[in-house]
Amino acid sequence: GSLPPSKVPRPEGTRRLIVGNSCEKGLVESVDAMRVIKDQLEATTDDTPNLVDVAAQRAFRSYSPNVVADSAPSLTFTSAQRRRAQLLEGRAELRIGMPRVLSMYSMAPLFRSYFESLGVLSRNVVFSDFTSPTLYKEGAKRGAIDPCFPSKVAIPHMHNLLQVKHAKRPLDVIFFPMIDDVPSEMVSAIGHRICPTITATPEATKAAFTKEEDTFAKKGIRFINTFVNIGQRELFERQMYNDFRDVLGLSAAENRRAVEAGFEALAAFSEGLRSQTRVELDRLERENRLGIVLLGRPYHADHGINHEILVEFQKLGYPIFTPASLPLDEDLLERLFGDEVRAGVIENPMDIADVWKNAYSENSNWKLWAAKFAARHPSLIAMEITSFRCGHDAPIFAVIEGIVEQAGTPYFSFKDLDENRPTGSIKIRVETIHHFLKRFQDGFVEREEVTGLIEQELAGRGVDLMAAAHCEPQLVQIGLSRGA
């Protein structure tokens, strides 16, 4: 029989060359060598935080809020009171499904904590699976007219909830809110709106499952796609109350407490990411290493959307940060933006009016601000990811590139990503970027070392001059200035 390639004898003095390979493990010919590479990759990954993946996991976990629900009344006299008592008692058994898509990558902590604080059990808040080729192919038979893949993938996620999660254990409600605006730390912005395509996706998804027949009704599921303005808390509170008072038997007071619990979870989610990022940024500076700021949107944390490009950089030793994970510590913002604030260029470190006047799209605003942050931080480079035909990203391409490159900071981009995943091309691109960054980093480290040696030399000269000539310190400073 034929021998495998690794066992085929080769003429003396020749070597085997593997080309077109897209996996590090495919570069070796023995099990032991493969184990060494595997161990090295795991060690590098474990020591290199990927805040994009961290955010993707933490966004959907339970933040265990305190239950703020009303107690079931001991006495009921009217049909409305009896109905509400039944709904209160039934909350522990109610199962709510939500698709793991789009703005849920930033807002899921709020909604999950809202439901849990009202007595819905954590295990009964169910999200669809992360995007994968299998999930997409199984659920993409229902058409989507929009070319935006992050929007288009919502239909397969709904299919996953209906055909996988519901089949395993029935769902009572599927909640897919239409999010119009969100809260923001950004200042001097016209608005904090979500992309209209993303906002309308729940309605388009609903149409895909109700046009020929109402799949939700057929399965006994109540579909709720509340239009919400999270950035306007009082309005958001009323919107949630109007849509869920007859589902959960809500009172206005407990709805208000549940909304508060949701915002507390959202704050905890953000603060956890920013605290971890601050630790890593300080470490990068101490070790003269580089990290990558992903200039993307919340849903680019989904491996099925970003095609695991970020994982490839993580395996090479680059920590990855999201715009929302960048710390807002006062000392750091003062260091990076203080001079511009004092000069009147911007009013506040969170102001982007100097680079973009039409600041109404929240995710675009954050991309621009993160570009400014990366351009000013000595240990960060910028990498932009955009999805195919993204109308809000297109006008800011040149702006972002100008912000970053004007500061001498490396900038790379992966644009027009869609459902196709060219693994080999991505691998080659990542390796090319890594090669450049190694050269850039070598120069960065060398400059730091040279600067340190010069400072030491000048300090030594200052001591020698003062000791030998007993001159005034100000004369020594003049001499050092001339000598430098």
Short mmCIF file of N, CA, C and O in Angstrom, two decimals, residues 91-202:
data_model
loop_
_atom_site.label_atom_id
_atom_site.label_comp_id
_atom_site.label_asym_id
_atom_site.label_seq_id
_atom_site.Cartn_x
_atom_site.Cartn_y
_atom_site.Cartn_z
N ARG A 91 -44.24 32.73 37.12
CA ARG A 91 -42.98 33.28 36.61
C ARG A 91 -41.82 32.30 36.73
O ARG A 91 -40.93 32.27 35.88
N ALA A 92 -41.80 31.52 37.79
CA ALA A 92 -40.69 30.59 38.00
C ALA A 92 -40.64 29.51 36.92
O ALA A 92 -39.58 28.92 36.68
N GLU A 93 -41.77 29.25 36.29
CA GLU A 93 -41.81 28.21 35.24
C GLU A 93 -41.76 28.80 33.84
O GLU A 93 -41.61 28.07 32.86
N LEU A 94 -41.88 30.12 33.73
CA LEU A 94 -41.89 30.76 32.42
C LEU A 94 -40.51 30.65 31.76
O LEU A 94 -39.49 30.90 32.39
N ARG A 95 -40.51 30.26 30.49
CA ARG A 95 -39.25 30.14 29.74
C ARG A 95 -39.23 31.17 28.62
O ARG A 95 -40.15 31.23 27.80
N ILE A 96 -38.17 32.00 28.62
CA ILE A 96 -38.04 33.10 27.66
C ILE A 96 -36.80 32.88 26.80
O ILE A 96 -35.69 32.74 27.31
N GLY A 97 -36.99 32.86 25.50
CA GLY A 97 -35.87 32.71 24.57
C GLY A 97 -35.49 34.04 23.94
O GLY A 97 -36.36 34.89 23.68
N MET A 98 -34.19 34.23 23.70
CA MET A 98 -33.70 35.44 23.04
C MET A 98 -32.59 35.05 22.05
O MET A 98 -31.72 34.25 22.39
N PRO A 99 -32.60 35.62 20.85
CA PRO A 99 -31.54 35.32 19.88
C PRO A 99 -30.22 35.99 20.28
O PRO A 99 -30.20 37.14 20.71
N ARG A 100 -29.14 35.27 20.10
CA ARG A 100 -27.80 35.76 20.46
C ARG A 100 -27.21 36.51 19.26
O ARG A 100 -26.27 36.05 18.60
N VAL A 101 -27.73 37.70 18.99
CA VAL A 101 -27.34 38.44 17.80
C VAL A 101 -27.29 39.94 18.08
O VAL A 101 -27.78 40.42 19.11
N LEU A 102 -26.67 40.68 17.16
CA LEU A 102 -26.76 42.14 17.06
C LEU A 102 -26.49 42.85 18.39
O LEU A 102 -25.49 42.59 19.04
N SER A 103 -27.40 43.74 18.79
CA SER A 103 -27.18 44.56 19.98
C SER A 103 -27.26 43.75 21.27
O SER A 103 -26.94 44.28 22.35
N MET A 104 -27.69 42.50 21.20
CA MET A 104 -27.70 41.66 22.41
C MET A 104 -26.28 41.47 22.95
O MET A 104 -26.10 41.21 24.14
N TYR A 105 -25.28 41.62 22.08
CA TYR A 105 -23.90 41.48 22.55
C TYR A 105 -23.49 42.62 23.47
O TYR A 105 -22.44 42.54 24.11
N SER A 106 -24.29 43.66 23.55
CA SER A 106 -24.00 44.73 24.50
C SER A 106 -25.13 44.95 25.50
O SER A 106 -24.91 45.43 26.60
N MET A 107 -26.37 44.57 25.14
CA MET A 107 -27.54 44.87 25.97
C MET A 107 -28.14 43.66 26.68
O MET A 107 -29.03 43.80 27.50
N ALA A 108 -27.66 42.46 26.39
CA ALA A 108 -28.24 41.26 27.01
C ALA A 108 -28.21 41.29 28.54
O ALA A 108 -29.16 40.81 29.17
N PRO A 109 -27.14 41.81 29.20
CA PRO A 109 -27.17 41.84 30.67
C PRO A 109 -28.38 42.59 31.23
O PRO A 109 -28.94 42.20 32.26
N LEU A 110 -28.78 43.65 30.55
CA LEU A 110 -29.93 44.43 31.01
C LEU A 110 -31.20 43.59 30.93
O LEU A 110 -31.96 43.50 31.91
N PHE A 111 -31.45 42.95 29.81
CA PHE A 111 -32.70 42.22 29.63
C PHE A 111 -32.74 40.96 30.50
O PHE A 111 -33.76 40.64 31.11
N ARG A 112 -31.60 40.26 30.56
CA ARG A 112 -31.59 39.05 31.37
C ARG A 112 -31.86 39.38 32.84
O ARG A 112 -32.66 38.70 33.50
N SER A 113 -31.19 40.40 33.35
CA SER A 113 -31.37 40.77 34.75
C SER A 113 -32.77 41.30 35.00
O SER A 113 -33.33 41.12 36.09
N TYR A 114 -33.35 41.97 34.02
CA TYR A 114 -34.73 42.44 34.15
C TYR A 114 -35.66 41.25 34.43
O TYR A 114 -36.45 41.28 35.38
N PHE A 115 -35.54 40.21 33.63
CA PHE A 115 -36.41 39.05 33.81
C PHE A 115 -36.10 38.28 35.09
O PHE A 115 -37.01 37.88 35.83
N GLU A 116 -34.82 38.08 35.37
CA GLU A 116 -34.45 37.31 36.56
C GLU A 116 -34.88 38.03 37.84
O GLU A 116 -35.28 37.38 38.82
N SER A 117 -34.77 39.35 37.85
CA SER A 117 -35.15 40.09 39.05
C SER A 117 -36.65 40.00 39.31
O SER A 117 -37.11 40.22 40.44
N LEU A 118 -37.42 39.66 38.29
CA LEU A 118 -38.87 39.51 38.44
C LEU A 118 -39.27 38.09 38.80
O LEU A 118 -40.46 37.79 38.89
N GLY A 119 -38.28 37.22 38.98
CA GLY A 119 -38.57 35.86 39.41
C GLY A 119 -38.46 34.80 38.34
O GLY A 119 -38.71 33.61 38.62
N VAL A 120 -38.10 35.17 37.11
CA VAL A 120 -37.84 34.16 36.07
C VAL A 120 -36.51 33.50 36.40
O VAL A 120 -35.50 34.18 36.61
N LEU A 121 -36.48 32.18 36.46
CA LEU A 121 -35.27 31.47 36.85
C LEU A 121 -34.18 31.62 35.79
O LEU A 121 -34.47 31.67 34.59
N SER A 122 -32.93 31.64 36.27
CA SER A 122 -31.81 31.84 35.36
C SER A 122 -31.79 30.78 34.27
O SER A 122 -31.53 31.09 33.10
N ARG A 123 -32.07 29.54 34.63
CA ARG A 123 -32.02 28.47 33.63
C ARG A 123 -33.15 28.59 32.60
O ARG A 123 -33.10 27.94 31.55
N ASN A 124 -34.14 29.41 32.89
CA ASN A 124 -35.25 29.58 31.97
C ASN A 124 -35.11 30.79 31.06
O ASN A 124 -36.03 31.10 30.32
N VAL A 125 -33.99 31.48 31.17
CA VAL A 125 -33.66 32.52 30.20
C VAL A 125 -32.70 31.88 29.19
O VAL A 125 -31.55 31.57 29.52
N VAL A 126 -33.17 31.66 27.98
CA VAL A 126 -32.48 30.80 27.01
C VAL A 126 -32.05 31.62 25.81
O VAL A 126 -32.88 32.32 25.19
N PHE A 127 -30.78 31.54 25.46
CA PHE A 127 -30.26 32.21 24.26
C PHE A 127 -29.99 31.18 23.17
O PHE A 127 -29.66 30.01 23.45
N SER A 128 -30.11 31.60 21.94
CA SER A 128 -29.72 30.73 20.83
C SER A 128 -28.21 30.49 20.90
O SER A 128 -27.48 31.18 21.60
N ASP A 129 -27.74 29.51 20.16
CA ASP A 129 -26.32 29.18 20.15
C ASP A 129 -25.52 30.27 19.45
O ASP A 129 -26.07 31.10 18.72
N PHE A 130 -24.20 30.25 19.68
CA PHE A 130 -23.33 31.17 18.94
C PHE A 130 -23.38 30.81 17.45
O PHE A 130 -23.60 29.66 17.07
N THR A 131 -23.17 31.81 16.62
CA THR A 131 -23.21 31.61 15.18
C THR A 131 -22.14 30.63 14.74
O THR A 131 -20.99 30.71 15.15
N SER A 132 -22.52 29.70 13.89
CA SER A 132 -21.60 28.73 13.31
C SER A 132 -22.07 28.43 11.89
O SER A 132 -23.23 28.72 11.54
N PRO A 133 -21.19 27.85 11.06
CA PRO A 133 -21.64 27.49 9.70
C PRO A 133 -22.85 26.57 9.71
O PRO A 133 -23.76 26.70 8.88
N THR A 134 -22.88 25.64 10.67
CA THR A 134 -24.01 24.71 10.76
C THR A 134 -25.29 25.44 11.12
O THR A 134 -26.35 25.22 10.50
N LEU A 135 -25.22 26.31 12.13
CA LEU A 135 -26.41 27.07 12.54
C LEU A 135 -26.93 27.89 11.37
O LEU A 135 -28.14 27.95 11.14
N TYR A 136 -26.01 28.53 10.64
CA TYR A 136 -26.43 29.38 9.53
C TYR A 136 -27.08 28.58 8.41
O TYR A 136 -28.15 28.94 7.91
N LYS A 137 -26.46 27.48 8.04
CA LYS A 137 -26.98 26.69 6.91
C LYS A 137 -28.34 26.07 7.25
O LYS A 137 -29.23 26.00 6.40
N GLU A 138 -28.50 25.62 8.48
CA GLU A 138 -29.76 24.99 8.87
C GLU A 138 -30.92 25.98 8.90
O GLU A 138 -32.06 25.60 8.64
N GLY A 139 -30.62 27.24 9.22
CA GLY A 139 -31.70 28.20 9.36
C GLY A 139 -31.83 29.23 8.28
O GLY A 139 -32.71 30.10 8.33
N ALA A 140 -30.96 29.17 7.26
CA ALA A 140 -30.95 30.22 6.23
C ALA A 140 -31.85 29.91 5.05
O ALA A 140 -31.78 30.60 4.03
N LYS A 141 -32.71 28.90 5.17
CA LYS A 141 -33.57 28.56 4.04
C LYS A 141 -34.66 29.59 3.84
O LYS A 141 -35.19 29.74 2.73
N ARG A 142 -35.02 30.28 4.91
CA ARG A 142 -35.97 31.38 4.78
C ARG A 142 -35.19 32.61 4.31
O ARG A 142 -34.20 32.97 4.92
N GLY A 143 -35.62 33.25 3.28
CA GLY A 143 -34.83 34.31 2.65
C GLY A 143 -34.73 35.57 3.50
O GLY A 143 -35.56 35.85 4.36
N ALA A 144 -33.65 36.32 3.26
CA ALA A 144 -33.45 37.64 3.87
C ALA A 144 -33.01 38.58 2.76
O ALA A 144 -32.10 38.27 2.00
N ILE A 145 -33.67 39.72 2.67
CA ILE A 145 -33.39 40.61 1.54
C ILE A 145 -32.23 41.54 1.81
O ILE A 145 -31.67 42.12 0.88
N ASP A 146 -31.82 41.72 3.06
CA ASP A 146 -30.75 42.66 3.36
C ASP A 146 -29.39 42.00 3.20
O ASP A 146 -29.19 40.87 3.65
N PRO A 147 -28.42 42.67 2.57
CA PRO A 147 -27.10 42.06 2.38
C PRO A 147 -26.26 42.04 3.65
O PRO A 147 -25.21 41.41 3.67
N CYS A 148 -26.70 42.73 4.71
CA CYS A 148 -25.94 42.78 5.96
C CYS A 148 -25.99 41.42 6.64
O CYS A 148 -27.04 40.99 7.13
N PHE A 149 -24.85 40.72 6.69
CA PHE A 149 -24.82 39.37 7.26
C PHE A 149 -25.22 39.35 8.73
O PHE A 149 -25.97 38.46 9.15
N PRO A 150 -24.73 40.27 9.57
CA PRO A 150 -25.16 40.25 10.98
C PRO A 150 -26.67 40.35 11.13
O PRO A 150 -27.24 39.79 12.08
N SER A 151 -27.34 41.07 10.23
CA SER A 151 -28.80 41.12 10.25
C SER A 151 -29.41 39.85 9.68
O SER A 151 -30.35 39.29 10.22
N LYS A 152 -28.84 39.38 8.59
CA LYS A 152 -29.36 38.20 7.90
C LYS A 152 -29.30 36.95 8.79
O LYS A 152 -30.16 36.07 8.70
N VAL A 153 -28.29 36.88 9.65
CA VAL A 153 -28.10 35.69 10.48
C VAL A 153 -29.15 35.60 11.59
O VAL A 153 -29.26 34.57 12.25
N ALA A 154 -29.94 36.66 11.80
CA ALA A 154 -30.98 36.62 12.83
C ALA A 154 -32.02 35.54 12.52
O ALA A 154 -32.57 34.93 13.45
N ILE A 155 -32.31 35.32 11.26
CA ILE A 155 -33.29 34.29 10.89
C ILE A 155 -32.80 32.90 11.29
O ILE A 155 -33.54 32.13 11.92
N PRO A 156 -31.56 32.51 10.99
CA PRO A 156 -31.06 31.23 11.48
C PRO A 156 -31.06 31.13 13.01
O PRO A 156 -31.31 30.05 13.56
N HIS A 157 -30.80 32.23 13.71
CA HIS A 157 -30.84 32.18 15.17
C HIS A 157 -32.27 31.95 15.67
O HIS A 157 -32.48 31.24 16.65
N MET A 158 -33.25 32.55 14.99
CA MET A 158 -34.64 32.30 15.37
C MET A 158 -35.01 30.84 15.09
O MET A 158 -35.72 30.20 15.88
N HIS A 159 -34.51 30.34 13.98
CA HIS A 159 -34.71 28.92 13.66
C HIS A 159 -34.10 28.04 14.76
O HIS A 159 -34.72 27.04 15.17
N ASN A 160 -32.94 28.40 15.27
CA ASN A 160 -32.28 27.65 16.33
C ASN A 160 -33.13 27.64 17.60
O ASN A 160 -33.26 26.60 18.28
N LEU A 161 -33.71 28.79 17.92
CA LEU A 161 -34.58 28.85 19.11
C LEU A 161 -35.82 27.97 18.94
O LEU A 161 -36.21 27.25 19.86
N LEU A 162 -36.41 28.01 17.74
CA LEU A 162 -37.66 27.28 17.51
C LEU A 162 -37.45 25.78 17.34
O LEU A 162 -38.20 24.97 17.90
N GLN A 163 -36.41 25.42 16.59
CA GLN A 163 -36.24 24.01 16.23
C GLN A 163 -35.29 23.25 17.15
O GLN A 163 -35.35 22.01 17.17
N VAL A 164 -34.45 23.95 17.88
CA VAL A 164 -33.50 23.27 18.77
C VAL A 164 -33.85 23.51 20.23
O VAL A 164 -34.12 22.56 20.98
N LYS A 165 -33.87 24.77 20.65
CA LYS A 165 -34.12 25.08 22.05
C LYS A 165 -35.56 24.72 22.45
O LYS A 165 -35.79 24.11 23.50
N HIS A 166 -36.52 25.11 21.62
CA HIS A 166 -37.92 24.82 21.93
C HIS A 166 -38.20 23.32 21.89
O HIS A 166 -38.99 22.80 22.69
N ALA A 167 -37.57 22.62 20.95
CA ALA A 167 -37.77 21.18 20.85
C ALA A 167 -37.21 20.45 22.06
O ALA A 167 -37.76 19.43 22.49
N LYS A 168 -36.14 20.99 22.62
CA LYS A 168 -35.53 20.36 23.80
C LYS A 168 -36.39 20.57 25.04
O LYS A 168 -36.62 19.65 25.82
N ARG A 169 -36.87 21.79 25.22
CA ARG A 169 -37.78 22.13 26.32
C ARG A 169 -38.57 23.36 25.90
O ARG A 169 -37.98 24.39 25.60
N PRO A 170 -39.88 23.27 25.85
CA PRO A 170 -40.69 24.33 25.24
C PRO A 170 -40.46 25.71 25.83
O PRO A 170 -40.32 25.89 27.03
N LEU A 171 -40.45 26.69 24.92
CA LEU A 171 -40.36 28.09 25.29
C LEU A 171 -41.77 28.67 25.34
O LEU A 171 -42.63 28.29 24.54
N ASP A 172 -41.99 29.62 26.24
CA ASP A 172 -43.28 30.30 26.31
C ASP A 172 -43.26 31.62 25.55
O ASP A 172 -44.26 32.03 24.96
N VAL A 173 -42.10 32.29 25.59
CA VAL A 173 -41.96 33.61 24.98
C VAL A 173 -40.64 33.68 24.24
O VAL A 173 -39.63 33.13 24.70
N ILE A 174 -40.62 34.31 23.08
CA ILE A 174 -39.37 34.71 22.43
C ILE A 174 -39.36 36.23 22.39
O ILE A 174 -40.28 36.86 21.87
N PHE A 175 -38.31 36.80 22.97
CA PHE A 175 -38.19 38.25 23.09
C PHE A 175 -37.04 38.73 22.22
O PHE A 175 -35.89 38.32 22.41
N PHE A 176 -37.35 39.56 21.24
CA PHE A 176 -36.35 40.08 20.31
C PHE A 176 -36.65 41.57 20.12
O PHE A 176 -37.32 41.97 19.18
N PRO A 177 -36.16 42.43 21.04
CA PRO A 177 -36.54 43.85 21.01
C PRO A 177 -35.92 44.61 19.85
O PRO A 177 -34.82 44.32 19.40
N MET A 178 -36.65 45.60 19.38
CA MET A 178 -36.14 46.54 18.38
C MET A 178 -35.52 47.72 19.14
O MET A 178 -36.24 48.58 19.66
N ILE A 179 -34.20 47.74 19.21
CA ILE A 179 -33.50 48.73 20.03
C ILE A 179 -33.19 49.96 19.18
O ILE A 179 -32.46 49.88 18.20
N ASP A 180 -33.73 51.09 19.59
CA ASP A 180 -33.59 52.33 18.83
C ASP A 180 -32.40 53.16 19.31
O ASP A 180 -31.62 53.67 18.51
N ASP A 181 -32.28 53.35 20.61
CA ASP A 181 -31.13 54.09 21.15
C ASP A 181 -30.69 53.47 22.46
O ASP A 181 -31.41 52.67 23.07
N VAL A 182 -29.48 53.82 22.89
CA VAL A 182 -28.88 53.20 24.06
C VAL A 182 -28.21 54.26 24.92
O VAL A 182 -27.89 55.36 24.45
N PRO A 183 -27.98 53.97 26.20
CA PRO A 183 -27.25 54.91 27.05
C PRO A 183 -25.80 55.01 26.61
O PRO A 183 -25.25 54.08 26.01
N SER A 184 -25.16 56.14 26.89
CA SER A 184 -23.79 56.34 26.40
C SER A 184 -23.02 57.30 27.29
O SER A 184 -23.58 58.24 27.86
N GLU A 185 -21.71 57.06 27.41
CA GLU A 185 -20.81 58.00 28.08
C GLU A 185 -20.29 59.07 27.13
O GLU A 185 -19.58 59.98 27.53
N MET A 186 -20.62 58.94 25.84
CA MET A 186 -20.17 59.89 24.85
C MET A 186 -20.83 61.26 25.07
O MET A 186 -22.02 61.32 25.42
N VAL A 187 -20.08 62.33 24.91
CA VAL A 187 -20.64 63.67 25.11
C VAL A 187 -20.62 64.43 23.77
O VAL A 187 -19.92 64.06 22.84
N SER A 188 -21.42 65.49 23.71
CA SER A 188 -21.50 66.37 22.54
C SER A 188 -21.90 65.62 21.27
O SER A 188 -21.56 66.04 20.16
N ALA A 189 -22.63 64.52 21.42
CA ALA A 189 -23.11 63.78 20.26
C ALA A 189 -24.53 64.20 19.93
O ALA A 189 -25.31 64.56 20.81
N ILE A 190 -24.88 64.14 18.66
CA ILE A 190 -26.23 64.47 18.23
C ILE A 190 -27.22 63.44 18.76
O ILE A 190 -28.34 63.76 19.16
N GLY A 191 -26.81 62.18 18.75
CA GLY A 191 -27.68 61.10 19.22
C GLY A 191 -26.88 59.85 19.52
O GLY A 191 -25.67 59.79 19.31
N HIS A 192 -27.58 58.85 20.01
CA HIS A 192 -26.95 57.57 20.36
C HIS A 192 -27.78 56.45 19.77
O HIS A 192 -28.18 55.51 20.44
N ARG A 193 -28.03 56.58 18.47
CA ARG A 193 -28.93 55.67 17.77
C ARG A 193 -28.21 54.40 17.31
O ARG A 193 -27.02 54.40 17.02
N ILE A 194 -28.99 53.32 17.24
CA ILE A 194 -28.54 52.07 16.65
C ILE A 194 -28.88 52.11 15.16
O ILE A 194 -29.83 52.77 14.74
N CYS A 195 -28.10 51.40 14.37
CA CYS A 195 -28.33 51.32 12.92
C CYS A 195 -29.78 50.94 12.63
O CYS A 195 -30.30 49.98 13.21
N PRO A 196 -30.47 51.65 11.73
CA PRO A 196 -31.88 51.33 11.43
C PRO A 196 -32.08 49.90 10.93
O PRO A 196 -33.11 49.29 11.22
N THR A 197 -31.12 49.38 10.19
CA THR A 197 -31.24 47.99 9.73
C THR A 197 -31.27 47.05 10.92
O THR A 197 -32.09 46.11 10.97
N ILE A 198 -30.39 47.28 11.88
CA ILE A 198 -30.33 46.43 13.07
C ILE A 198 -31.61 46.59 13.89
O ILE A 198 -32.18 45.62 14.39
N THR A 199 -32.06 47.84 14.03
CA THR A 199 -33.28 48.09 14.80
C THR A 199 -34.47 47.34 14.22
O THR A 199 -35.29 46.77 14.96
N ALA A 200 -34.59 47.33 12.90
CA ALA A 200 -35.75 46.73 12.24
C ALA A 200 -35.63 45.22 12.04
O ALA A 200 -36.62 44.58 11.65
N THR A 201 -34.47 44.65 12.29
CA THR A 201 -34.27 43.22 12.04
C THR A 201 -35.28 42.33 12.77
O THR A 201 -35.75 41.34 12.18
N PRO A 202 -35.64 42.60 14.04
CA PRO A 202 -36.65 41.74 14.68
C PRO A 202 -37.97 41.69 13.91
O PRO A 202 -38.61 40.63 13.84
#
